[in-house]
Coordinates of C-alpha atoms in Angstrom, one line a residue:
Chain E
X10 CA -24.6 -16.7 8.0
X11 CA -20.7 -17.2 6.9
X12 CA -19.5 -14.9 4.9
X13 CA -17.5 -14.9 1.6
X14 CA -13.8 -17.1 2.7
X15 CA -11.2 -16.9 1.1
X16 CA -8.0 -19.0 1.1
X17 CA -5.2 -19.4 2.0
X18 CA -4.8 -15.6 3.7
X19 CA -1.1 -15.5 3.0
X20 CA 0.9 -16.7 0.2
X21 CA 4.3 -16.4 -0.5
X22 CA 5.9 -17.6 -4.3
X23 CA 8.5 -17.6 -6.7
X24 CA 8.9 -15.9 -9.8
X25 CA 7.7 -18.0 -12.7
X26 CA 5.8 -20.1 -10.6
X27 CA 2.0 -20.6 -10.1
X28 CA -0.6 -19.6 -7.5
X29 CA -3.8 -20.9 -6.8
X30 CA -5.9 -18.8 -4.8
X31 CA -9.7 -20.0 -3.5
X32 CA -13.4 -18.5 -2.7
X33 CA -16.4 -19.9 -1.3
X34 CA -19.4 -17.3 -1.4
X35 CA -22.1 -16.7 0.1
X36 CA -24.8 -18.9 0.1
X37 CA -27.3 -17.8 -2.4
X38 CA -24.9 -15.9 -4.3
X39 CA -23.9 -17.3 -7.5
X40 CA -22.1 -14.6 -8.7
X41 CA -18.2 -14.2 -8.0
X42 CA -16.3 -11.5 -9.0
X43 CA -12.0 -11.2 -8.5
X44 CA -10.2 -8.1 -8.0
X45 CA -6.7 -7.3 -7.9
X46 CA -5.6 -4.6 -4.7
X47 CA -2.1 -3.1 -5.0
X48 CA -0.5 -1.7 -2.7
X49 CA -1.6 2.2 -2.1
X50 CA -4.0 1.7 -4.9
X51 CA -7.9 1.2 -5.9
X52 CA -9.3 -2.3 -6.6
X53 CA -8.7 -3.4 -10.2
X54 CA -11.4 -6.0 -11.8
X55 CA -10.0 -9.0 -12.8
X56 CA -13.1 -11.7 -13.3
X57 CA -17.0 -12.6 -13.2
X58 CA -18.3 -15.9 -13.2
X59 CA -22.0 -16.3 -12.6
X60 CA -23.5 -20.0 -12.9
X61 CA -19.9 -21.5 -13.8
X62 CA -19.4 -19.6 -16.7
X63 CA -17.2 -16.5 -17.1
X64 CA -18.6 -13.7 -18.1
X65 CA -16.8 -10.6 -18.2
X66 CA -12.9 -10.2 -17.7
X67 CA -10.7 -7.2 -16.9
X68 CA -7.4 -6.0 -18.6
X69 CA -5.2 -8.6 -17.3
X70 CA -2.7 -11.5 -19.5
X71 CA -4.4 -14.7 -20.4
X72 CA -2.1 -16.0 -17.7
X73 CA -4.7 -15.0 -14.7
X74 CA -7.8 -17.3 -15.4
X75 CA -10.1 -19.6 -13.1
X76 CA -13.3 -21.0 -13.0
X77 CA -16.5 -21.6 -10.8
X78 CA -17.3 -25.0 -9.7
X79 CA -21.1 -26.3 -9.7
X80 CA -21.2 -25.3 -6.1
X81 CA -20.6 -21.9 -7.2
X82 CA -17.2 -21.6 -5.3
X83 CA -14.1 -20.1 -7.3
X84 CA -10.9 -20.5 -8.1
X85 CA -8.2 -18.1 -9.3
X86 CA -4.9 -19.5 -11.3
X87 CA -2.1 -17.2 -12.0
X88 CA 0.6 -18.9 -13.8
X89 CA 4.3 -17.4 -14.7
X90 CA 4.2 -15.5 -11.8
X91 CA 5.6 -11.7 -11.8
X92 CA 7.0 -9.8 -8.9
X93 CA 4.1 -7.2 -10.2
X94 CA 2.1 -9.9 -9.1
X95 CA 2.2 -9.1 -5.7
X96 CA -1.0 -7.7 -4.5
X97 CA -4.0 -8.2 -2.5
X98 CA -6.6 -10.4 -4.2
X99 CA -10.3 -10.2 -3.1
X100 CA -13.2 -12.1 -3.9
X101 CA -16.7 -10.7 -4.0
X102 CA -20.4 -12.1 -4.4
X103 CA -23.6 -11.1 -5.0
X104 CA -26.9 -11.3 -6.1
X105 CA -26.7 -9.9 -9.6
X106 CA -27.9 -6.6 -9.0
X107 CA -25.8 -3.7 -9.4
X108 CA -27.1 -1.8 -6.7
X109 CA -27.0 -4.2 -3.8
X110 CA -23.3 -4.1 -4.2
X111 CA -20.9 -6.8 -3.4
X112 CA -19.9 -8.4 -0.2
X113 CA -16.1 -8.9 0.0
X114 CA -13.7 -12.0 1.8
X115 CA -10.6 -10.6 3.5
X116 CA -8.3 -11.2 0.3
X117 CA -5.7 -13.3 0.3
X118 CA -1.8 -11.4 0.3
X119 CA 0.1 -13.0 -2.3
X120 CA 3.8 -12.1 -2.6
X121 CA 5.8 -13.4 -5.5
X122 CA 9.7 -13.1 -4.6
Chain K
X3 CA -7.8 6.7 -18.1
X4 CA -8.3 6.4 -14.9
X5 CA -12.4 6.5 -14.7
X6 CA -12.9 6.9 -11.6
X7 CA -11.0 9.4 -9.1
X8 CA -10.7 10.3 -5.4
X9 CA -7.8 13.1 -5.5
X10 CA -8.1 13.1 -1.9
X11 CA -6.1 10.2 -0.2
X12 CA -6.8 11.5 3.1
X13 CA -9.5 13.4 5.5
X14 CA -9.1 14.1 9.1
X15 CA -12.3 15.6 10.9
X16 CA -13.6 15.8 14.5
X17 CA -15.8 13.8 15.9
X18 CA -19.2 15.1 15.2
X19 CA -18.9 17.1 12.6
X20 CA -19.4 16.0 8.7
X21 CA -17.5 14.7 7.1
X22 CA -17.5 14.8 3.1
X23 CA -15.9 12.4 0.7
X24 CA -15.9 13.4 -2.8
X25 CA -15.5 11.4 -6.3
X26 CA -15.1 12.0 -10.2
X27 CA -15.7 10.1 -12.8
X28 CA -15.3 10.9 -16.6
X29 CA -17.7 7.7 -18.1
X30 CA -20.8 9.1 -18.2
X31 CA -22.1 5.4 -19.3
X32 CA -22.1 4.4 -15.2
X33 CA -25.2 3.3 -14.2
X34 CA -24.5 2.9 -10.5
X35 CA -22.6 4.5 -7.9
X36 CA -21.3 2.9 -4.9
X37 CA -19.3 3.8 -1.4
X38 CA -17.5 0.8 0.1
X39 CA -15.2 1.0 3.8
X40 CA -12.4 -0.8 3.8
X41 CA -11.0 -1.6 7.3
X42 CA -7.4 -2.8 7.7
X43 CA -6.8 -6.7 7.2
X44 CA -10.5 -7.0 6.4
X45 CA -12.4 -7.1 3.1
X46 CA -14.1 -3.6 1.6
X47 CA -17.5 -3.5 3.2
X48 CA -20.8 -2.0 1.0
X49 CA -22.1 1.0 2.5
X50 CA -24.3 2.7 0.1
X51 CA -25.3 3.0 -3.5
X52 CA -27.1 5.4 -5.6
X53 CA -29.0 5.3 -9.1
X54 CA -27.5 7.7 -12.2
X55 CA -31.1 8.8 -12.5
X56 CA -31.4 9.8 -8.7
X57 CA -29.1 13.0 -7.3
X58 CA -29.7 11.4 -3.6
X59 CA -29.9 8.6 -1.5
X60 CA -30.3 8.4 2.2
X61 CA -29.3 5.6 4.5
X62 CA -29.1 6.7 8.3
X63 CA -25.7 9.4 8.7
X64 CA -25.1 8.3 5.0
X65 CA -25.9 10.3 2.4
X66 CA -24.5 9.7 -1.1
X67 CA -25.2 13.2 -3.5
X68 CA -25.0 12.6 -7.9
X69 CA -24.1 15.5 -9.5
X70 CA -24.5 14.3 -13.0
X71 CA -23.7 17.7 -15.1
X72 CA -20.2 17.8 -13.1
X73 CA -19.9 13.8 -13.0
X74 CA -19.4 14.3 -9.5
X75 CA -20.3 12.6 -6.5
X76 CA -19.9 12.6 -2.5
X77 CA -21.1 10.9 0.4
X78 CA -21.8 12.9 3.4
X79 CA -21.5 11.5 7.0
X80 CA -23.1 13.0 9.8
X81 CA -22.4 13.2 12.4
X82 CA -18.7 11.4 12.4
X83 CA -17.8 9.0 14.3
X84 CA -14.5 7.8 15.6
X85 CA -15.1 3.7 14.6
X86 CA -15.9 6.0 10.7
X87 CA -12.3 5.9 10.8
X88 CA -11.7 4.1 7.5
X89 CA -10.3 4.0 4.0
X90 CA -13.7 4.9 1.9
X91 CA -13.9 3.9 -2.0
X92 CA -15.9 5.3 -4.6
X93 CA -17.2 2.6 -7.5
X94 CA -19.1 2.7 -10.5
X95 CA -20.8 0.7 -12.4
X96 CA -21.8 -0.1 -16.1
X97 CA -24.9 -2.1 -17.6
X98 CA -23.3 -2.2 -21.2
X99 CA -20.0 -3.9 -19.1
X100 CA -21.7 -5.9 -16.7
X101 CA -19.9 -7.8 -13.3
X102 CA -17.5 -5.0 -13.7
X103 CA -17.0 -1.9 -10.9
X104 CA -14.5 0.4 -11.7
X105 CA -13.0 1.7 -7.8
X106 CA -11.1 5.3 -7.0
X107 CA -8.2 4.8 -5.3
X108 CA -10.1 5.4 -2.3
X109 CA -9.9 8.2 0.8
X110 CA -8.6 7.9 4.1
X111 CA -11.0 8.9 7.0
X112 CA -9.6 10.0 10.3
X113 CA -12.1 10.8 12.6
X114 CA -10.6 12.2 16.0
X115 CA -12.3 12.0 19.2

């Protein structure tokens, strides 16, 4: 069974520009939750979509959104990008129960220069 | 406010022996607890959860311990082993804010052969 993918693994942009950033998750999972890794720190919760609506958002600018497409795959937008942008971003999905956890993609490394 | 805290950033034990991860948290509105690993380049990995009405759960050498009076918990591996080598994170997790896991800052695990 494939796991949760993420793409691209690496992306590298330019302050005041906008990055798109791409999750597919598991099969059967319709929930998809973003988080936002810097470096040396804890995971911080960005977004939850379950069945293509978002449900729940973290303390982040109205300039981080995205959506879930009917096939339950997501899509992160950050626009006006920051050098504080730079981080590891990591999509998760689950069944929506708390204590199964979530199962996380390998991120995607975006650098904003 | 930072809910959740690991104020260890690092561990180094032997092989064999236990070793013990410990986390605080200052909500006392989590309803879940949860240990992730986290491997280098690679996504956090679920490990093991535990109830806020439960003070232990058991899962082969993991064992995850609530301490609900000290909002304390820790997750005991025995015995170590070296591929435990690892950054572990401590989450938590609300009903009243679902889709949302607040994460420590996480340890790292050094298990020496």
């Amino acid at each position: 069974e494939a796991g949760v993918t993420q793409s691209p693994t690496h992306l590298i942009k330019t302050r005041g520009q906008q990055a798109t950033l791409r999750c597919s998750p598991i099969s059967g999972h319709t929930s998809v939750y973003w988080y936002q890794q810097a470096l040396g720190l804890g995971l911080q919760f960005l977004l939850w979509y379950d069945e293509g609506e978002e449900r729940n958002r973290g303390n982040f600018p109205p300039r981080f959104s995205g959506r879930q497409f009917p096939n339950y795959s997501s899509e992160l937008n950050v626009n006006a990008l920051e050098l504080e942008d730079s981080a590891l971003y990591l999509c998760a999905s689950s069944l929506v129960r708390e204590e199964y956890g979530y199962t996380f993609g390998s991120g995607t490394r975006l650098t904003v220069v | 406010d930072q809910q959740v805290k690991q104020n260890s950033p690092s561990l180094s034990v032997q092989e064999g022996r236990i070793s013990i991860l410990n986390c605080d948290y200052t909500n006392s509105m989590f309803d879940y607890f949860l240990w992730y690993k986290k491997y280098p380049a690679e996504g956090p990995t679920f490990l093991i959860s535990i109830s806020s009405i439960k003070d232990k759960n058991e899962d082969g050498r993991f064992t995850v311990f609530l301490n609900k009076s000290a909002k304390h918990l820790s997750l005991h591996i025995v015995p170590s082993q070296p591929g435990d080598s690892a950054v572990y994170f401590c989450a938590a997790s609300s009903r009243t804010n679902a889709g949302k896991s607040t994460f420590g800052d996480g340890t790292t695990l050094t298990v020496k052969p």
